Coordinates of C-alpha atoms and ligand atoms in Angstrom, one line a residue:
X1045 CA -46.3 -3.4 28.8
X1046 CA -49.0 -3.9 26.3
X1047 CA -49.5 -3.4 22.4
X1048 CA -46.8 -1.4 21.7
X1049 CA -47.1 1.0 24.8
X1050 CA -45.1 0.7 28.3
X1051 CA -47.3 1.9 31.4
X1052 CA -45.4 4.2 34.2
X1053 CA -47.0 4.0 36.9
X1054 CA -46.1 7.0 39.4
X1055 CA -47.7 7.8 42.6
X1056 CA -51.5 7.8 41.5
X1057 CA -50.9 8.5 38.0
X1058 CA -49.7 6.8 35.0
X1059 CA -48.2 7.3 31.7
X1060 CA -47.9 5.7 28.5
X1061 CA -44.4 5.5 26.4
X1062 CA -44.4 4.2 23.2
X1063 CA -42.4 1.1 22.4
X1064 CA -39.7 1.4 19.4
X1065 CA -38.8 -1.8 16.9
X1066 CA -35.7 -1.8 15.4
X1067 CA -35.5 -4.3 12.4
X1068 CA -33.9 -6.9 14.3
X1069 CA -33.2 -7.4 18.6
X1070 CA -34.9 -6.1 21.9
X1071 CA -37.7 -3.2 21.8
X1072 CA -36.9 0.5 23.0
X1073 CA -39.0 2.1 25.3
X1074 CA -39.2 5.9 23.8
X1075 CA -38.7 7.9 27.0
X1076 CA -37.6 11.1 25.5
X1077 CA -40.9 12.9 27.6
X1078 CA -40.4 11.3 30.5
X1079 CA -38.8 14.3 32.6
X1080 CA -41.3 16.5 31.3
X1081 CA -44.1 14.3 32.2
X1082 CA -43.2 12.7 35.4
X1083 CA -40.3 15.4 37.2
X1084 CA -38.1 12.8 36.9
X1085 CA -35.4 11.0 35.6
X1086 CA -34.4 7.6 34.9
X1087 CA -30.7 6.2 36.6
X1088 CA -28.5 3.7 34.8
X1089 CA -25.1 3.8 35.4
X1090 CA -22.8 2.1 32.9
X1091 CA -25.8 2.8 30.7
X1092 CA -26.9 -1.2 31.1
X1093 CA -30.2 0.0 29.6
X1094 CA -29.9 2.8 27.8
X1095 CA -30.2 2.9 24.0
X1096 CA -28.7 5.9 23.1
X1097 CA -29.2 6.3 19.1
X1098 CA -30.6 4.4 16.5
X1099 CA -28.0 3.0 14.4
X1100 CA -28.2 0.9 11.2
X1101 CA -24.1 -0.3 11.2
X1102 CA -23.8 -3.1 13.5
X1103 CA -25.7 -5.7 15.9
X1104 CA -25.3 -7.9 18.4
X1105 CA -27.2 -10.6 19.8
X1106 CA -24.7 -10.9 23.1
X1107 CA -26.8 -14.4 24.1
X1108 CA -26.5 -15.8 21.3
X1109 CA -22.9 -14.8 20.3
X1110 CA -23.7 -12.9 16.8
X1111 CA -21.9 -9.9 15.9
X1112 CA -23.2 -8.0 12.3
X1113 CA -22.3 -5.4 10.0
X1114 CA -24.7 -4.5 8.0
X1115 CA -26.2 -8.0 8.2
X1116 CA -23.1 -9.7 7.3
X1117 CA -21.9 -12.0 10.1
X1118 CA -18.4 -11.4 11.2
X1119 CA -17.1 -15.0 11.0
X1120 CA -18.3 -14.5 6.8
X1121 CA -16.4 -11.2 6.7
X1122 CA -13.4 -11.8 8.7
X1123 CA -12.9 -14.9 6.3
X1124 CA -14.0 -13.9 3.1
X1125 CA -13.7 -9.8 2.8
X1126 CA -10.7 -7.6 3.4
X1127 CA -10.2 -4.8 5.5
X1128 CA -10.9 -2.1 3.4
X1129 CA -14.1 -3.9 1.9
X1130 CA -15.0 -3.7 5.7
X1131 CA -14.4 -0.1 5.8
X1132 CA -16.6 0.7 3.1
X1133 CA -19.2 -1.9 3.8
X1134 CA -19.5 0.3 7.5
X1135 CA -19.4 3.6 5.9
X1136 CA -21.6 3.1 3.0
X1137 CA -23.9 0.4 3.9
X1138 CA -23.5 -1.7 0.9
X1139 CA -20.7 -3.9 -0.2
X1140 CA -18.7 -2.8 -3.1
X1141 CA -18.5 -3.3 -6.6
X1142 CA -15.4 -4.0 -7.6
X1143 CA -15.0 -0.9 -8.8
X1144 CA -16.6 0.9 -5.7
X1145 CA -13.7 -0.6 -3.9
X1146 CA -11.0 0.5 -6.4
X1147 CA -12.3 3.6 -6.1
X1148 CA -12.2 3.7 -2.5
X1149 CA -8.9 2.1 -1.7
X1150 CA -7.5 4.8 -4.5
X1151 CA -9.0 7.5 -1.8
X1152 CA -7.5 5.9 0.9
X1153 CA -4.3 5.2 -0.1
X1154 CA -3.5 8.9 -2.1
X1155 CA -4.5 10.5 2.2
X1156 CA -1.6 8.1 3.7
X1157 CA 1.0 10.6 3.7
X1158 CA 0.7 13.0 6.5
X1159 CA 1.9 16.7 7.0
X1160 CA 5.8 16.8 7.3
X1161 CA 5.7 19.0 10.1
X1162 CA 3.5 16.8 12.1
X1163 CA 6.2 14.4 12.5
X1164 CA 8.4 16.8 14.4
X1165 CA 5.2 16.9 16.7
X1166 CA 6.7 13.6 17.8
X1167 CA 10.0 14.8 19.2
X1168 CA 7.8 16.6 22.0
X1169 CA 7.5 13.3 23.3
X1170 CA 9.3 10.7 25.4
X1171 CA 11.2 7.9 23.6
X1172 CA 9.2 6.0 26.2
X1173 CA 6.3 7.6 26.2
X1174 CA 3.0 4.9 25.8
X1175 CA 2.5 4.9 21.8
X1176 CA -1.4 5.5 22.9
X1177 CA -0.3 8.6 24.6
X1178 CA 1.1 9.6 21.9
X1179 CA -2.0 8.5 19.7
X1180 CA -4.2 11.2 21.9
X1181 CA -1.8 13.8 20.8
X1182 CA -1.2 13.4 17.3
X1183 CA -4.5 12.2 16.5
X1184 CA -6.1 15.3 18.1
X1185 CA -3.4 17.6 16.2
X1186 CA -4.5 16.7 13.2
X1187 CA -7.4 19.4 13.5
X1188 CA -4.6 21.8 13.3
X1189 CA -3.4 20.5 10.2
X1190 CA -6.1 19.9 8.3
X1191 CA -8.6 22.7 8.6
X1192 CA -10.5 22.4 5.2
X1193 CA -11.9 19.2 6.4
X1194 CA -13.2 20.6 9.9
X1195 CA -16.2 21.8 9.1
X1196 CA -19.0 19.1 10.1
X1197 CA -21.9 21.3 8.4
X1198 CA -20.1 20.5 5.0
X1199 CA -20.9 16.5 3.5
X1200 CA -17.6 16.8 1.4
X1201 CA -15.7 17.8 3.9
X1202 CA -16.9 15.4 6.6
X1203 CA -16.3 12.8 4.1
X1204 CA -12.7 13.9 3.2
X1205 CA -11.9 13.9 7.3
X1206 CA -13.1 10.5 7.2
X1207 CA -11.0 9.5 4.5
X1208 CA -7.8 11.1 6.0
X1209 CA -8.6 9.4 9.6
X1210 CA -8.8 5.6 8.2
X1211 CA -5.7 6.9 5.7
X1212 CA -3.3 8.3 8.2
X1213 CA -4.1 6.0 11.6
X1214 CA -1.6 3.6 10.2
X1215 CA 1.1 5.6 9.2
X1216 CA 1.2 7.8 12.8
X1217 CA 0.3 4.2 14.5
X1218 CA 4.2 3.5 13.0
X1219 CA 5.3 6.3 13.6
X1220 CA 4.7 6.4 17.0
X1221 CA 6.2 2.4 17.1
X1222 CA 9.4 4.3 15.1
X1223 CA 9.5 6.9 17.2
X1224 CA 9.8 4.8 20.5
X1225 CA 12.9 2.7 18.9
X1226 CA 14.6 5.9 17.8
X1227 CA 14.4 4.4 14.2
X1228 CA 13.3 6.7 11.4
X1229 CA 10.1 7.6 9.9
X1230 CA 9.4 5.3 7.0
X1231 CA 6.9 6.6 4.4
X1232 CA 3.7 5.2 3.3
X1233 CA 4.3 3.0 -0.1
X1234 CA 1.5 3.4 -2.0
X1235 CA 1.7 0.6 -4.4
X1236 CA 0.9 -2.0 -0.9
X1237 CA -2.6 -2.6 0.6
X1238 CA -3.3 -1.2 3.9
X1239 CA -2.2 -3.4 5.7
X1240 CA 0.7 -4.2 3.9
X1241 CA 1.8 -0.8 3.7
X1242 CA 1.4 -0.7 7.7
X1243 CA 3.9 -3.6 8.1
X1244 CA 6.3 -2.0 5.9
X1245 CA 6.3 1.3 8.1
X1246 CA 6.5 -0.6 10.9
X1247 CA 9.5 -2.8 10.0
X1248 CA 10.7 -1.7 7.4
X1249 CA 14.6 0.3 7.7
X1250 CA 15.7 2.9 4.6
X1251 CA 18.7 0.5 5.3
X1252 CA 16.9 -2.6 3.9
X1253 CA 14.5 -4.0 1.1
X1254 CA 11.3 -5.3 3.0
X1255 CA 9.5 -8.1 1.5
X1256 CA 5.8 -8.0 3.4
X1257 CA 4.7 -12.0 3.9
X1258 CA 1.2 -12.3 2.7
X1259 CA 0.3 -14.5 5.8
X1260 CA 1.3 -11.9 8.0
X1261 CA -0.1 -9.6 5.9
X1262 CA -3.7 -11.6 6.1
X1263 CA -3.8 -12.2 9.6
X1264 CA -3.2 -9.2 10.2
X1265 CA -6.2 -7.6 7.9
X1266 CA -8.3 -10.0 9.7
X1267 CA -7.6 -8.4 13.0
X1268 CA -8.6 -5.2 11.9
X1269 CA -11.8 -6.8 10.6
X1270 CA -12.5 -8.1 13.8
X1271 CA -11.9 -5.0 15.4
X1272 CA -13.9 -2.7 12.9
X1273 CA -16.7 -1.7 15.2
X1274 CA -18.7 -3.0 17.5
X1275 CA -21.9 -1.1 18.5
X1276 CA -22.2 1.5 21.4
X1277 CA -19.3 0.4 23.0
X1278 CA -17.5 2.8 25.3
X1279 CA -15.3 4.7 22.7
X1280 CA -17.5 4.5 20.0
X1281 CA -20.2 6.4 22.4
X1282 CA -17.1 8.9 23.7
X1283 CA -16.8 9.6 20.1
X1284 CA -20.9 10.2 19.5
X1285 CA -20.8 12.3 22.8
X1286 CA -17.7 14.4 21.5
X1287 CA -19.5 15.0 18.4
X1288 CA -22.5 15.6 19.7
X1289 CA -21.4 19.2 20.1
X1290 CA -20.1 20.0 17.3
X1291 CA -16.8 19.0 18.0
X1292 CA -14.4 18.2 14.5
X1293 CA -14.0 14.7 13.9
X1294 CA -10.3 14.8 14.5
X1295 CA -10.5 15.8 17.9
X1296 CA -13.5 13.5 18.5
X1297 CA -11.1 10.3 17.3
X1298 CA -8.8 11.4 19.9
X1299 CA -11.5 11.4 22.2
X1300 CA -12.1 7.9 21.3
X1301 CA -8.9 7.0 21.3
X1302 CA -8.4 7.9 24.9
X1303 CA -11.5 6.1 25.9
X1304 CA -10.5 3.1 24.6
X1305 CA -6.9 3.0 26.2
X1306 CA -8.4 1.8 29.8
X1307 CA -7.6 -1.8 30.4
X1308 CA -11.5 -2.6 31.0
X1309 CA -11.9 -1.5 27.0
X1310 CA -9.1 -2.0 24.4
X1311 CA -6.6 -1.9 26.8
X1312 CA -7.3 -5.3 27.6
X1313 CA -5.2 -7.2 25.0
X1314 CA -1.8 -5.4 26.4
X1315 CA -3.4 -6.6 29.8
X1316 CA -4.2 -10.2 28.8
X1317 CA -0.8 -11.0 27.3
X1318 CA 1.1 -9.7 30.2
X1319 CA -1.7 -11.9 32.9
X1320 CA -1.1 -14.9 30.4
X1321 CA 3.3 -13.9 30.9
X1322 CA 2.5 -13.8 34.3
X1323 CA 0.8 -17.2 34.4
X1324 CA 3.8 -18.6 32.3
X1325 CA 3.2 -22.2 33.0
X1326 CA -0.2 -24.5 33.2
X1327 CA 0.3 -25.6 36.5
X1328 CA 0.2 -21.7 37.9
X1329 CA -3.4 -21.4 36.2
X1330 CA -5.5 -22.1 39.5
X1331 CA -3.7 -20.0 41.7
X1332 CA -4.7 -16.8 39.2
X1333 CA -8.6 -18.5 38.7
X1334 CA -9.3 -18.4 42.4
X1335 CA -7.6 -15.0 42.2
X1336 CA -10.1 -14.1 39.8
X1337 CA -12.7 -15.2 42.3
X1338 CA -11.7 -13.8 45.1
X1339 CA -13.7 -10.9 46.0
X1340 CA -11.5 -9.4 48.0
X1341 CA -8.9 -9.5 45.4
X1342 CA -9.3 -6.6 42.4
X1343 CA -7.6 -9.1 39.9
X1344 CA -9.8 -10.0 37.2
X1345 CA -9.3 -12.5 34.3
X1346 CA -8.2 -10.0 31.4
X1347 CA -9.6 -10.8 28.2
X1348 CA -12.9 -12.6 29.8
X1349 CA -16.1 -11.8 30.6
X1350 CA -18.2 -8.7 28.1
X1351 CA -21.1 -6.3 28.9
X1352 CA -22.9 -7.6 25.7
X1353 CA -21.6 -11.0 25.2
X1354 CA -22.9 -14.0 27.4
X1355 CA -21.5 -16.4 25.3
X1356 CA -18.5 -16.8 23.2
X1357 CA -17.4 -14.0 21.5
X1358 CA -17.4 -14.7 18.0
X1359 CA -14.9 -12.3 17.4
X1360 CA -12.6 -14.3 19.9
X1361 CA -13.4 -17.8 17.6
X1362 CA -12.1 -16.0 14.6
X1363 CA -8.9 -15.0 16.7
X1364 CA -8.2 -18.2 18.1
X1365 CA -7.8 -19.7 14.2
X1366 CA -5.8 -17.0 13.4
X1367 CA -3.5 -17.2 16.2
X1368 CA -3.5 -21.2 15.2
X1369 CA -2.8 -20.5 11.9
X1370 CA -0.2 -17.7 12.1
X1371 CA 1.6 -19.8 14.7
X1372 CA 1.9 -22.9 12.4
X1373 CA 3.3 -20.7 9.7
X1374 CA 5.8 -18.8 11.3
X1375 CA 6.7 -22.1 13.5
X1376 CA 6.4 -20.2 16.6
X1377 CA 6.0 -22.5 19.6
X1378 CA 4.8 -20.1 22.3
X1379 CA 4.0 -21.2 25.9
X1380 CA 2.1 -18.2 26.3
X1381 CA -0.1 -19.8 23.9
X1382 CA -0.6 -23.3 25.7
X1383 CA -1.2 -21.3 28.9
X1384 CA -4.1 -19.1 26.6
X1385 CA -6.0 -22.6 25.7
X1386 CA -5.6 -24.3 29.1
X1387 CA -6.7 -21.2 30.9
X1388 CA -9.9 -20.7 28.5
X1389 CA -10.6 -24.7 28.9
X1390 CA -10.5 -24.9 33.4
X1391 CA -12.3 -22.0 33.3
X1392 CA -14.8 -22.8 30.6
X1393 CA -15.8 -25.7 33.3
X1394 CA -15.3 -23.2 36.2
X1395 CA -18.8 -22.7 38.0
X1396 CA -17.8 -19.1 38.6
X1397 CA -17.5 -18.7 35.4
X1398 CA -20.3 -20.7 34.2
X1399 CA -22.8 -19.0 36.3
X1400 CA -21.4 -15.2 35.6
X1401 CA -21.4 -16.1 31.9
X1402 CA -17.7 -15.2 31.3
X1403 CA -16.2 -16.4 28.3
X1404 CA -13.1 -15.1 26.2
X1405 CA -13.7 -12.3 24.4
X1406 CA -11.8 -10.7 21.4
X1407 CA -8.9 -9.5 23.7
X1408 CA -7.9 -13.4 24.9
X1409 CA -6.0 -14.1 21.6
X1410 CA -4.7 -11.1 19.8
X1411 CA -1.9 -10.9 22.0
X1412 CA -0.8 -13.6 21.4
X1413 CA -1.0 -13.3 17.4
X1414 CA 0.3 -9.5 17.9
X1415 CA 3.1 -11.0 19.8
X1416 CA 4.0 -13.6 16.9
X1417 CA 3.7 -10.8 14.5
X1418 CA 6.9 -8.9 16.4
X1419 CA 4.7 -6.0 17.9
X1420 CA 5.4 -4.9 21.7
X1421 CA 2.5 -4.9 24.2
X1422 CA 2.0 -1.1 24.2
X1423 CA 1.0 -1.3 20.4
X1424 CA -1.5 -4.0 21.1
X1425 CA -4.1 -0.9 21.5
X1426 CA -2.7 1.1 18.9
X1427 CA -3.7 -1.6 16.6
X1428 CA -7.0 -1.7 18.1
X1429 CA -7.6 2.2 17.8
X1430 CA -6.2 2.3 14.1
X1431 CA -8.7 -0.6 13.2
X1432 CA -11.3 1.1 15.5
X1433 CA -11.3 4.1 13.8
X1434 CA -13.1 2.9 10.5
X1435 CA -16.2 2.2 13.2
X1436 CA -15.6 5.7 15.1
X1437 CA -15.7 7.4 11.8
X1438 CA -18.7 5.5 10.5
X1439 CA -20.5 6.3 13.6
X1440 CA -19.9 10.0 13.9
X1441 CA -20.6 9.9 10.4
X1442 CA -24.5 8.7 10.8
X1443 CA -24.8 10.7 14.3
X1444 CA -24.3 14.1 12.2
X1445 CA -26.6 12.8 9.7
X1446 CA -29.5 12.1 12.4
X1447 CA -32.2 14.0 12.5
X1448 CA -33.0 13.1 16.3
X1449 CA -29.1 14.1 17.6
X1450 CA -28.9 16.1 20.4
X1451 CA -25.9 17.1 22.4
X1452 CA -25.4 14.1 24.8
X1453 CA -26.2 15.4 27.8
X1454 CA -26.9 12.8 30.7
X1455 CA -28.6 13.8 34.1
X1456 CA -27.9 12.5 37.7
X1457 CA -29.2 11.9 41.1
X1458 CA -27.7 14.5 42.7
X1459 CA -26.7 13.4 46.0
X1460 CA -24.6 16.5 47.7
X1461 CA -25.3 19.2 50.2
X1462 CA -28.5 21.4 49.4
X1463 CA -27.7 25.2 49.5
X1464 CA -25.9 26.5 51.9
X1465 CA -24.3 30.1 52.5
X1466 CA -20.4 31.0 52.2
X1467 CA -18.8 30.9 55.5
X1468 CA -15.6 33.2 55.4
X1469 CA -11.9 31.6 56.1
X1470 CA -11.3 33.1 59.6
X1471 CA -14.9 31.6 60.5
X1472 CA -14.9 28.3 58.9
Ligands
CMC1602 N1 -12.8 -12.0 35.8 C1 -13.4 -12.3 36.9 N2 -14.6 -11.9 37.2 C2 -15.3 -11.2 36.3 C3 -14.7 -10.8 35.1 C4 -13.4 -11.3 34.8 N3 -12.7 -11.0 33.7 N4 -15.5 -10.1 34.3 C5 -16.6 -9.9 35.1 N5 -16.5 -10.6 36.3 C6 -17.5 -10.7 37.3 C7 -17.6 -9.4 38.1 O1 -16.7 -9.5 39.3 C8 -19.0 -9.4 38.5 O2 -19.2 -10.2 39.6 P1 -20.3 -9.9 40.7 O3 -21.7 -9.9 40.0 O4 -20.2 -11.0 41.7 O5 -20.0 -8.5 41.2 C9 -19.7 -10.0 37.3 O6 -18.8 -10.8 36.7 C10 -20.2 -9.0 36.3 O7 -19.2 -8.1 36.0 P2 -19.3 -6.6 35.7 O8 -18.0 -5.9 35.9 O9 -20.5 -6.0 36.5 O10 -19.7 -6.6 34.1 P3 -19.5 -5.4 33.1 O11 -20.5 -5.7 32.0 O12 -19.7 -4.1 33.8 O13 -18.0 -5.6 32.7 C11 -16.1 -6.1 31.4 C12 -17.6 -6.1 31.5 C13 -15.6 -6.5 30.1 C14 -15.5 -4.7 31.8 C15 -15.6 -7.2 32.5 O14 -16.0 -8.4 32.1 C16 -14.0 -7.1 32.6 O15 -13.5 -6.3 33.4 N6 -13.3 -8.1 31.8 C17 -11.9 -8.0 31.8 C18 -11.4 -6.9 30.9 C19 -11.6 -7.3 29.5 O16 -11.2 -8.4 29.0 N7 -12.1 -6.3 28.7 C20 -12.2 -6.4 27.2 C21 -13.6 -6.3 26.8 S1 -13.8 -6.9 25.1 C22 -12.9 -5.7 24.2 C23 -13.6 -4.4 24.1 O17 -14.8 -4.4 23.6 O18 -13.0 -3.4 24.4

């Protein structure tokens, strides 16, 4: 590599590729001729290597344990902004005025409600069907509700989808909790925030005032900061591949909402809590690390280890205080908790660990501040989706808008039989 140019050397020839800076992180090499050039194609499972947009929302330095949005590190924004400054921060690039965000949580709140006769959608379903199951439905359906905002072509009505996904995640996320207790629908109160209007349709009974606690109420908004976006993670890219041909954003959420229900993705709080259950006491704790390092054994230490992160997660240092915090208040003493800390410390000092560069991640504490907060393992992801979908939307948003999208379209090795002729059944 040299001056802004990688060399290729193939056989006796060579070719040049030019190098890409982004504003901040590791050059791209710009291989977008390479097949044309060289009859070939590069291979990169997982996509270790592969940078597949250019994005201006969010960056992380996964060596040195930084996470931004928009410049603004998280640790500054999960303590000092809210949730919906978040959300408008990702979408718009700037931070709000004050009456920017006034503005924009008047939006957001007056889409809450959803269409009545999506809710007898839900019946279709289980009482004990997964809540994220039910999240791939309803989130898809909603392209068959609200057809004046599917047309991608159309600014306004890209904007207006987005509005209505951040708007109604919360009120089908309690729905779908409702739903699997057999209690009723509770309708979005617009005079909360967010995320104290989420609460409310989560707990809340027609039965019974409901009072939200503004600790609860804050911890939880942090969460949904943390979880915002994070980059070209695996549901985030579902969602850019989705849209990538044209798909309506709707259905492209539920795409991402899918993605992210596999225990390797967001799927890994549920998963953590119930390892840390497992565990139950300190003195169980080796037998599960030299599980976790047993190669013959598939068991892996959930809420550890991240593709980018090869240091602490700062999202999981934010958590941790939180859980602290909400604990104190509430005067919860969980064991699940001890067993959370003790676990991080042994294998903080583990060489295993040490060497593979596995440290908590975001997933290690939010079950256990979900868990204080009254919510059941299956939501843990819910939550993660609902606060996912501000960066889904923000992404799909500047994927339209780029001039060098293409439909995503990988290539492979292609490694089975070379032609061969039909053989009838009676001769086969
Ligand atoms: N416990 C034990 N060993 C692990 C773990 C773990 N949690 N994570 C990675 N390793 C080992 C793995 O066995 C491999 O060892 P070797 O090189 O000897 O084969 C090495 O570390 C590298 O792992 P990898 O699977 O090649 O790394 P990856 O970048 O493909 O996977 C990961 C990243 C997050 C899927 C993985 O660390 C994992 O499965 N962690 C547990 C699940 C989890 O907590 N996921 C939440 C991710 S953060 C939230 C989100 O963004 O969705």
């Amino acid at each position: 590599m040299a001056d802004g140019t990688a060399t290729l050397a193939l056989g006796d020839k060579s070719f040049d590729y030019k190098l890409m800076s982004g504003t901040v992180g590791p050059d791209v090499i710009d291989i977008r001729k390479l097949y044309a050039d060289t009859d070939a194609f590069t291979y990169d499972p997982g996509f270790t290597s592969t940078a597949s947009c250019q994005s201006g929302l969010t960056y992380i330095d996964g060596d040195a344990g930084i996470l931004l949005h928009r410049g603004y590190p998280i640790d500054q924004l999960a303590d000092q902004s809210s949730f919906m400054e978040v959300a408008y921060l990702l979408l718009n690039g700037e931070l709000p005025s004050a009456d920017e965000l006034s503005t924009f949580k008047g939006t957001i709140t007056r889409h809450t409600m959803v269409h009545e006769q999506l809710a007898q959608f839900f019946r279709g379903f289980r009482r004990d069907a997964h809540p994220m199951a039910i999240m791939c439905g309803v989130v898809g359906a909603l392209s068959a509700f609200y057809h004046d905002s599917t047309d991608i072509t159309d600014p306004k009505q890209r904007e207006i989808a987005s509005h209505r996904l951040i708007a109604k995640m919360p009120t089908l996320a309690a729905m779908a909790y409702k739903y699997s207790l057999g209690q009723p629908f509770v309708y979005p109160d617009n005079t909360l925030s967010y995320t104290g209007n989420f609460l409310k349709m989560t707990y809340s009974v027609p039965a019974e005032e409901y009072h939200v606690d503004p600790l609860i109420e804050a911890a939880l908004d942090k969460i949904f900061i943390l979880h915002a976006d994070h980059e070209q993670n695996a549901s985030t890219s579902t969602v850019r591949l989705a849209g990538s041909s044209g798909a309506n954003p709707f259905a492209c959420m539920a795409a991402g909402i899918a993605c992210l229900w596999g225990p390797a993705h967001g799927g890994a709080n549920e998963a953590a809590l119930n390892m840390l259950r497992e565990i139950g006491t300190p003195d169980r704790i080796p037998e599960f690390i030299a599980r976790a390092k047993n190669k013959d054994d598939p068991f892996r230490l959930m809420g550890f280890g991240h593709r980018v992160y090869k240091n602490y997660d700062p999202r999981a240092t934010a958590m941790q205080k939180t859980a602290n915090e909400l604990l104190d208040h509430l005067g919860v003493t969980d064991p699940v908790f001890d067993v959370a800390r003790e676990l991080e410390q042994i294998a903080l000092k583990d060489q295993y660990f040490i060497d593979k560069k596995l440290f908590p991640n975001v997933d290690f504490y939010s079950g256990v501040v979900l868990s204080a907060i009254g919510f059941p393992t299956t939501m843990f992801t819910v939550l993660f989706a609902l606060a996912r979908t501000v960066g889904w939307v923000a992404q799909w948003n500047e994927m339209i808008t780029d001039p060098a999208q293409k439909i995503g379209r990988p290539r492979q090795l292609y490694t089975g039989p070379v032609q061969r002729d039909y053989v009838e059944a009676t001769k086969r």
